[in-house]
PDB file of C-alpha atoms in Angstrom:
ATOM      1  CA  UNK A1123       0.000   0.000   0.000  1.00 91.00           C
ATOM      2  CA  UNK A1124       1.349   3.543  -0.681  1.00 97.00           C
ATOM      3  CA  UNK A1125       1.827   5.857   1.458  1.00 98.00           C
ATOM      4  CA  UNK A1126       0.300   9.824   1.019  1.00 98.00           C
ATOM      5  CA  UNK A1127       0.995  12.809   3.091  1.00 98.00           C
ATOM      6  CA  UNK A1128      -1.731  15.191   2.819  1.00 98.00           C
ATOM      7  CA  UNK A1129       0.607  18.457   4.614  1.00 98.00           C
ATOM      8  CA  UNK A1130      -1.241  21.850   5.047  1.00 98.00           C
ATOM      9  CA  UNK A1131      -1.137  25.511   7.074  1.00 98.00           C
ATOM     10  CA  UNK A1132      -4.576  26.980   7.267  1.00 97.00           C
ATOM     11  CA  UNK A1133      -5.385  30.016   8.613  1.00 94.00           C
ATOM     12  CA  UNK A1134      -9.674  30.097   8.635  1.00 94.00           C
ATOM     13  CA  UNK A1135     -10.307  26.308   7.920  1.00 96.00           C
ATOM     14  CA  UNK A1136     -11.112  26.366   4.682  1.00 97.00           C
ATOM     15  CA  UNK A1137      -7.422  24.311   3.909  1.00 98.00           C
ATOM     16  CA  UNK A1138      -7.795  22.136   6.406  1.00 98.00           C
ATOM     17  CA  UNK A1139     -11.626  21.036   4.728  1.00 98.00           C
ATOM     18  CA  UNK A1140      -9.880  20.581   1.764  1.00 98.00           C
ATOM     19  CA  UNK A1141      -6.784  18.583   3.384  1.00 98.00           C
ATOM     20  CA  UNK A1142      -9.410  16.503   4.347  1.00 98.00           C
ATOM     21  CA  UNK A1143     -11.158  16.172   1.130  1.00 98.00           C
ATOM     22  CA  UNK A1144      -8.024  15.518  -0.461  1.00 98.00           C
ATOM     23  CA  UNK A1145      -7.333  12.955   2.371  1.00 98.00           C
ATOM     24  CA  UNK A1146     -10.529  11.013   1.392  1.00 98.00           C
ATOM     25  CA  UNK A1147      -9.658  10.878  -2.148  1.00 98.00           C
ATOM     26  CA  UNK A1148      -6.042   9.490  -1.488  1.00 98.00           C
ATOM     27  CA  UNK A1149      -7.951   6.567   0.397  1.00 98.00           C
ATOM     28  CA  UNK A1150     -10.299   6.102  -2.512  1.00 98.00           C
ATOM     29  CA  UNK A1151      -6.942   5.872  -4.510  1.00 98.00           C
ATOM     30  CA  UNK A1152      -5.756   2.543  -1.924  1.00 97.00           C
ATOM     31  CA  UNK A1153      -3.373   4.571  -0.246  1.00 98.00           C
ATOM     32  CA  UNK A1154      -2.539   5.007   3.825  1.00 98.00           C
ATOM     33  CA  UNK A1155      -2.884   8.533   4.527  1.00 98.00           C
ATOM     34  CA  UNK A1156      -1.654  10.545   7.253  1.00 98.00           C
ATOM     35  CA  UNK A1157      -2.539  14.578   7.425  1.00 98.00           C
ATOM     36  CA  UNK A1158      -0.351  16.554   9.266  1.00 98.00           C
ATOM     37  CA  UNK A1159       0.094  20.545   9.070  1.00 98.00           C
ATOM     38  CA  UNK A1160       2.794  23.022   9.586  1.00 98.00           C
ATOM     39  CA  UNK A1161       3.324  24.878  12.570  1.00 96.00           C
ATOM     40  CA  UNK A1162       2.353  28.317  13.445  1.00 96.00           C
ATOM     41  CA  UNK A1163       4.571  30.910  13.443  1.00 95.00           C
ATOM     42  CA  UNK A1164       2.551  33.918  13.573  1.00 95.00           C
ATOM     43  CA  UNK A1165       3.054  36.051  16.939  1.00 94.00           C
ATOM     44  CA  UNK A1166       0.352  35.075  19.438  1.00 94.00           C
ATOM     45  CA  UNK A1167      -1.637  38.457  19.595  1.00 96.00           C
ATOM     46  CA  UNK A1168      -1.596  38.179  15.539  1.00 95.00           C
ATOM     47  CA  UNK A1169      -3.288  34.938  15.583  1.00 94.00           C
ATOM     48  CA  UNK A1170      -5.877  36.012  18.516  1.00 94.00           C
ATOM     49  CA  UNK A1171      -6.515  39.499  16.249  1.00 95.00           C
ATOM     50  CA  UNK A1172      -7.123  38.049  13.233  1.00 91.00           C
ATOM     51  CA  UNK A1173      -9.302  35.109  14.703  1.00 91.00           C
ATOM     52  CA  UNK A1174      -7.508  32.441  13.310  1.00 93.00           C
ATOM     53  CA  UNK A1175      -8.507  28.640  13.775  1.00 91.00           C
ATOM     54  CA  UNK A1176      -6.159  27.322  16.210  1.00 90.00           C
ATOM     55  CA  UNK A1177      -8.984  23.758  17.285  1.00 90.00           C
ATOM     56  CA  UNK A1178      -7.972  20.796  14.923  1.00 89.00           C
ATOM     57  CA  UNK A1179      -7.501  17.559  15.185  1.00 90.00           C
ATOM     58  CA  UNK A1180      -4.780  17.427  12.701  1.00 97.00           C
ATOM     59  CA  UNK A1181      -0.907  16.819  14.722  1.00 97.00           C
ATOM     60  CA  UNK A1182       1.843  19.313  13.400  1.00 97.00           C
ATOM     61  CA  UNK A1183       4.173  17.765  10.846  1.00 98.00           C
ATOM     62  CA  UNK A1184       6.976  15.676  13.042  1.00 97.00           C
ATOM     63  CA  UNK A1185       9.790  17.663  10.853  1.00 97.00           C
ATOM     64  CA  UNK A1186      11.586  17.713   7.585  1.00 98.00           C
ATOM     65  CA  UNK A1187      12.922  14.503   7.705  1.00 98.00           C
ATOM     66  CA  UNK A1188       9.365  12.944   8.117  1.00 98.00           C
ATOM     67  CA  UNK A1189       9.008  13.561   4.309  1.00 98.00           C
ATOM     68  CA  UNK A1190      10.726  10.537   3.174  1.00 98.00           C
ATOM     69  CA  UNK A1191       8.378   8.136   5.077  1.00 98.00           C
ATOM     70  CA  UNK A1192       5.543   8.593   1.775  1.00 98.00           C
ATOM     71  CA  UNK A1193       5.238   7.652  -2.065  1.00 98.00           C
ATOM     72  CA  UNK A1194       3.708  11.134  -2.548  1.00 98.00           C
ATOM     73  CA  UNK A1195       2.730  14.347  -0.840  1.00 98.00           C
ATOM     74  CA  UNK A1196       0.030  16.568  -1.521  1.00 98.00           C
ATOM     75  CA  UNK A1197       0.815  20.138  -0.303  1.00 98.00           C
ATOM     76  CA  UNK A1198      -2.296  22.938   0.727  1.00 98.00           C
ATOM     77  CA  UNK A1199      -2.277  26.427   1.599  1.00 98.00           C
ATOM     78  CA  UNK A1200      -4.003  29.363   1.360  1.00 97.00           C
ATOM     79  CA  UNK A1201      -2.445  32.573  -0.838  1.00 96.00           C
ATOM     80  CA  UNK A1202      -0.543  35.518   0.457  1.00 95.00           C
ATOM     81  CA  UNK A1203      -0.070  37.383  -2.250  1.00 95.00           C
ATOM     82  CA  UNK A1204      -0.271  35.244  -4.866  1.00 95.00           C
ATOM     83  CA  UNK A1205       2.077  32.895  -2.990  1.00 97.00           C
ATOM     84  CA  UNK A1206       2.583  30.153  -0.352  1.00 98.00           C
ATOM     85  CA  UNK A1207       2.153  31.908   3.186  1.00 97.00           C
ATOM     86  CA  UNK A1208       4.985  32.653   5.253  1.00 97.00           C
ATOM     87  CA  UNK A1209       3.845  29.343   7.683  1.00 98.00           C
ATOM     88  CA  UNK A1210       4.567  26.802   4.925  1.00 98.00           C
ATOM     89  CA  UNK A1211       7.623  28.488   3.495  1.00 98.00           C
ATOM     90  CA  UNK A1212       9.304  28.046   6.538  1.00 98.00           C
ATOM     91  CA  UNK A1213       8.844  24.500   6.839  1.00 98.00           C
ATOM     92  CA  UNK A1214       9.974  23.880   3.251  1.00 98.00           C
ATOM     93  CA  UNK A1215      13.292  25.998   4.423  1.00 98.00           C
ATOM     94  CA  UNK A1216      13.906  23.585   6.619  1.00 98.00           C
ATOM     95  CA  UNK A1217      14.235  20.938   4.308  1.00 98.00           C
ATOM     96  CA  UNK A1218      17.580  21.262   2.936  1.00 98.00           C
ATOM     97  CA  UNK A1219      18.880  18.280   4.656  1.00 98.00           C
ATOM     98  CA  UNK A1220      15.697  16.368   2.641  1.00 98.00           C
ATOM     99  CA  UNK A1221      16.971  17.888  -0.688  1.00 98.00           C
ATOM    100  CA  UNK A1222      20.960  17.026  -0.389  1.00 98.00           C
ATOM    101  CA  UNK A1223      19.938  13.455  -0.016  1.00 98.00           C
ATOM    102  CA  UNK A1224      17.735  13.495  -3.084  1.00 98.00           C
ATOM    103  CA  UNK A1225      14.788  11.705  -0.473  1.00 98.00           C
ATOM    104  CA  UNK A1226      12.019  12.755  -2.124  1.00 98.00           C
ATOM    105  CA  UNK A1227      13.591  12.864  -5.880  1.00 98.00           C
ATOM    106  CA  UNK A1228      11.028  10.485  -8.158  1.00 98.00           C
ATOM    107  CA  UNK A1229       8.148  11.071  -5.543  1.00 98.00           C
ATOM    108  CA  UNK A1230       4.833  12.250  -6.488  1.00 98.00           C
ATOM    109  CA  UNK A1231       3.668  15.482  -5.786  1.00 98.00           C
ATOM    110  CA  UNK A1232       0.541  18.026  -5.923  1.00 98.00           C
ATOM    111  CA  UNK A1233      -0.781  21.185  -4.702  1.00 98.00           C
ATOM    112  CA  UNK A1234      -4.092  23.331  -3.553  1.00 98.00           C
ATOM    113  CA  UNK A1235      -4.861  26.337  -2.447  1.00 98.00           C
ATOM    114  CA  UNK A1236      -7.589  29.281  -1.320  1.00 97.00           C
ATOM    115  CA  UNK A1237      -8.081  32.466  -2.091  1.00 96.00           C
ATOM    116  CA  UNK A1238     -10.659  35.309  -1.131  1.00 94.00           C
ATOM    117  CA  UNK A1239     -11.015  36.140  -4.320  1.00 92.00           C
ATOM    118  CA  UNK A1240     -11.672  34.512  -7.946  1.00 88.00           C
ATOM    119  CA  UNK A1241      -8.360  36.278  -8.901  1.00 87.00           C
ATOM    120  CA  UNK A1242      -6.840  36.172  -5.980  1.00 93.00           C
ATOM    121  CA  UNK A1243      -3.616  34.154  -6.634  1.00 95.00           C
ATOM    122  CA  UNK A1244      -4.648  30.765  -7.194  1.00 96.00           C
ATOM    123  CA  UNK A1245      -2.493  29.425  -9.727  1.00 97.00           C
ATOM    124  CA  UNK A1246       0.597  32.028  -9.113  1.00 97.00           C
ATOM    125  CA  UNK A1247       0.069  30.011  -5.069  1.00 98.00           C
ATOM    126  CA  UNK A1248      -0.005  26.703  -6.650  1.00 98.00           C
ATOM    127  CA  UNK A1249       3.038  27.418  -8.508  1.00 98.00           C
ATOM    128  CA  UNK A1250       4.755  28.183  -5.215  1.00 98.00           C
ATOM    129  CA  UNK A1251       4.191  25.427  -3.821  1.00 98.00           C
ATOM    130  CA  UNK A1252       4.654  22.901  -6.658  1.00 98.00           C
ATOM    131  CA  UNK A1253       8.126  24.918  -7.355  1.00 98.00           C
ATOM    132  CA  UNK A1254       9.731  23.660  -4.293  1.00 98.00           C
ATOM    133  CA  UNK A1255       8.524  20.104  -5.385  1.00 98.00           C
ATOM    134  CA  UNK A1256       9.659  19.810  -8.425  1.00 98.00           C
ATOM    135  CA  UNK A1257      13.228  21.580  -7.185  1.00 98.00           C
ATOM    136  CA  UNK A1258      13.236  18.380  -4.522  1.00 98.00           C
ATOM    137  CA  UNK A1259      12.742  15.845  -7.965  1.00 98.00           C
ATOM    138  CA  UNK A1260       9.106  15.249  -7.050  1.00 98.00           C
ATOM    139  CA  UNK A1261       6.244  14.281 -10.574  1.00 98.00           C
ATOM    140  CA  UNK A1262       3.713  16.404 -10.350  1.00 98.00           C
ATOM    141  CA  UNK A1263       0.179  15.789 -10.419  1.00 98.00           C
ATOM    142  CA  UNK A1264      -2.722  18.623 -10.810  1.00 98.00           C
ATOM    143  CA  UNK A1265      -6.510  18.465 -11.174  1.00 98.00           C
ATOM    144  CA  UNK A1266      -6.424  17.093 -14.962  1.00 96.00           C
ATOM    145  CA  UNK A1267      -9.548  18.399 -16.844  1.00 95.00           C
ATOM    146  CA  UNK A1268     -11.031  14.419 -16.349  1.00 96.00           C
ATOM    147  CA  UNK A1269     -12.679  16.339 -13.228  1.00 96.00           C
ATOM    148  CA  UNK A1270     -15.117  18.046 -15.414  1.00 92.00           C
ATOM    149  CA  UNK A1271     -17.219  20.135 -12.306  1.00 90.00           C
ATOM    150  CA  UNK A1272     -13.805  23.035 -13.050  1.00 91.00           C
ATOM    151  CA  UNK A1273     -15.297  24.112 -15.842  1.00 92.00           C
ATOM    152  CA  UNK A1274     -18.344  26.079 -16.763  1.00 86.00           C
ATOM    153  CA  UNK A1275     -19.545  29.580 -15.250  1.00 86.00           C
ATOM    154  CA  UNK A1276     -22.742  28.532 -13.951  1.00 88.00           C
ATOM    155  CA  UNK A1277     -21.303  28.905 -10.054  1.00 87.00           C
ATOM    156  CA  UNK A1278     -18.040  30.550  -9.001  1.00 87.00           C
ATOM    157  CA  UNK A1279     -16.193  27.712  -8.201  1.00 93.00           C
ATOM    158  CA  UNK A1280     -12.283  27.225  -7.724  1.00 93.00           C
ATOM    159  CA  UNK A1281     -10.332  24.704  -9.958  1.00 94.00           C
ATOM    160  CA  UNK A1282      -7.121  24.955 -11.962  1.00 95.00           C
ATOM    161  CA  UNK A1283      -5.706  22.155 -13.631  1.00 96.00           C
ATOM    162  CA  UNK A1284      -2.508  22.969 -11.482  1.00 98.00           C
ATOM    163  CA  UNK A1285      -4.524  22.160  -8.456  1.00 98.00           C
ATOM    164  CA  UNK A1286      -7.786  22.169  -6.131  1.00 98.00           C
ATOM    165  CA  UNK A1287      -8.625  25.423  -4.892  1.00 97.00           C
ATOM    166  CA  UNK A1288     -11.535  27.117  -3.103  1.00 97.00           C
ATOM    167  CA  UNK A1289     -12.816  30.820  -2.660  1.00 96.00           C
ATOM    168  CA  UNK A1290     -13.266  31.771   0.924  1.00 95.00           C
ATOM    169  CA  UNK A1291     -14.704  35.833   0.047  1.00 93.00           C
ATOM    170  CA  UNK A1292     -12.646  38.517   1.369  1.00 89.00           C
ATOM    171  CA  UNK A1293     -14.397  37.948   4.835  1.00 89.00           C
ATOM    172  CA  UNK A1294     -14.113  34.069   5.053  1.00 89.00           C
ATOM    173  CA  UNK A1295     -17.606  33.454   4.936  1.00 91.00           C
ATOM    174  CA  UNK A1296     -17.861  31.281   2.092  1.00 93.00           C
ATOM    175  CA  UNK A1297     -16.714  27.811   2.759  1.00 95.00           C
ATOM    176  CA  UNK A1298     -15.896  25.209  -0.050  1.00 96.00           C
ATOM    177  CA  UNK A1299     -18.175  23.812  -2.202  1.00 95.00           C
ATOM    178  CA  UNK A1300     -19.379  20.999  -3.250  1.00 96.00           C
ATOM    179  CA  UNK A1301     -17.688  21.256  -6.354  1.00 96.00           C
ATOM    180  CA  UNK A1302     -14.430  22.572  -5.017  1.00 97.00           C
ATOM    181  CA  UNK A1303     -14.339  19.685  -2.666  1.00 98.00           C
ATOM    182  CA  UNK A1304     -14.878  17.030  -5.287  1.00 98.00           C
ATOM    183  CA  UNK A1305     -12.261  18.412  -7.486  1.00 98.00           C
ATOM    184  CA  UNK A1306      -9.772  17.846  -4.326  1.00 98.00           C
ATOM    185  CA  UNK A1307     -11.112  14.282  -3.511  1.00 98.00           C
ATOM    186  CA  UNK A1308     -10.626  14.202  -7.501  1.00 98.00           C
ATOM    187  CA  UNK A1309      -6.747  15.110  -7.008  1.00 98.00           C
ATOM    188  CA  UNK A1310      -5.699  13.090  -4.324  1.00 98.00           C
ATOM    189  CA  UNK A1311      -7.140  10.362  -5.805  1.00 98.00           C
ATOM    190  CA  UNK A1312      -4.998  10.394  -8.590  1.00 98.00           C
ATOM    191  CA  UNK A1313      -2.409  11.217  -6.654  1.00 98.00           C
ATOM    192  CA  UNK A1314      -2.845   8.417  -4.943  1.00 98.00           C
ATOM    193  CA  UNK A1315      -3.559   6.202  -8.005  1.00 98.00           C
ATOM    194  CA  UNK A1316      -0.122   7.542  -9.835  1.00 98.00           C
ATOM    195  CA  UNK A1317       1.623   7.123  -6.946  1.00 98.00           C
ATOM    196  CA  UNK A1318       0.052   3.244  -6.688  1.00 98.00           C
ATOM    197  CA  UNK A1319       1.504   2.658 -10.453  1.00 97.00           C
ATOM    198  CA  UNK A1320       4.908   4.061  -9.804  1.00 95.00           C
ATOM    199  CA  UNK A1321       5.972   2.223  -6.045  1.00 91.00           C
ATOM    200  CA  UNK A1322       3.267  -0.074  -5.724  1.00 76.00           C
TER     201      UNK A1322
END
């Protein structure tokens, strides 16, 4: 059985609903998944200001080196101007030690994000994240247009083929939809299915 890590920073929730979307998918796909997420590193009286959710029931990532333990690893977090957050960047700059010993070279990899706002940095955040991937020798696996709820303009809806997303309006209140959350149980699926083919 392969082994996915579904690894995430959320701010509001809305990445950790899709971690676990993504999660399900993987396990559609045959594979063990564990979800894990990176650790804070806002100041406390930014956190408590801005309201962020600090209740999960996800455990923090046990480190850098923790990477190697999976067949593929599936990466979410939400945009900060039109890039990964500050939160997940510092975990991957821990990971030099991961990159010199090529551990995750021939790996498979994916991405998925949320935004505020339809044009809010989706795909320039998924291409954050899926650059350190690919610079650590990882395949790369995005929300292929077989997941056919991305398209049309019947709903607003997040969905790139370079990964699931979701739209959380510039207040948070909008959680993902149906559709957004399909199209990540759609991605770690094949994730999970490529990574099946390739180690299993």
């Amino acid at each position: 059985m392969t082994k996915v890590l579904v690894l995430y920073y959320s701010s509001y929730g809305h990445i950790e609903k899709m971690a676990d979307a993504v999660a399900e998918g993987a396990r559609a796909g045959g594979a063990e998944v564990d979800i894990r997420r990176v650790a804070e590193t806002a100041p406390d009286e930014v956190v408590k200001a801005a309201g962020f959710k600090t209740d999960t029931s996800h455990p923090l990532i046990e480190g850098p080196d923790a990477l190697a333990n999976y067949d593929a690893i599936i990466v979410g977090a939400p945009t900060r101007y039109g890039r990964m957050p500050s939160q997940m960047a510092a975990f991957w700059d821990t990971t030099g030690g991961v990159w010199m010993r090529g551990a995750l070279v021939g790996k498979v990899g994916g991405a998925f994000t949320s935004t505020a706002s339809q044009h809010g940095g989706q795909e320039t955040t998924l291409f954050s994240i899926i650059t350190n991937l690919l610079h650590h020798g990882m395949a790369i696996v995005g929300l292929d247009y077989g997941f056919q709820g991305q398209m049309g303009v019947k709903e607003v809806h997040g969905g790139t083929p370079y990964g699931a997303s979701t739209l959380a309006d510039g207040d948070g209140s909008r959680q993902p939809s149906q559709v957004d959350l399909e199209g990540a149980r759609y991605q770690g699926k094949r994730i999970a299915e490529t990574a099946a083919k390739l180690f299993g």
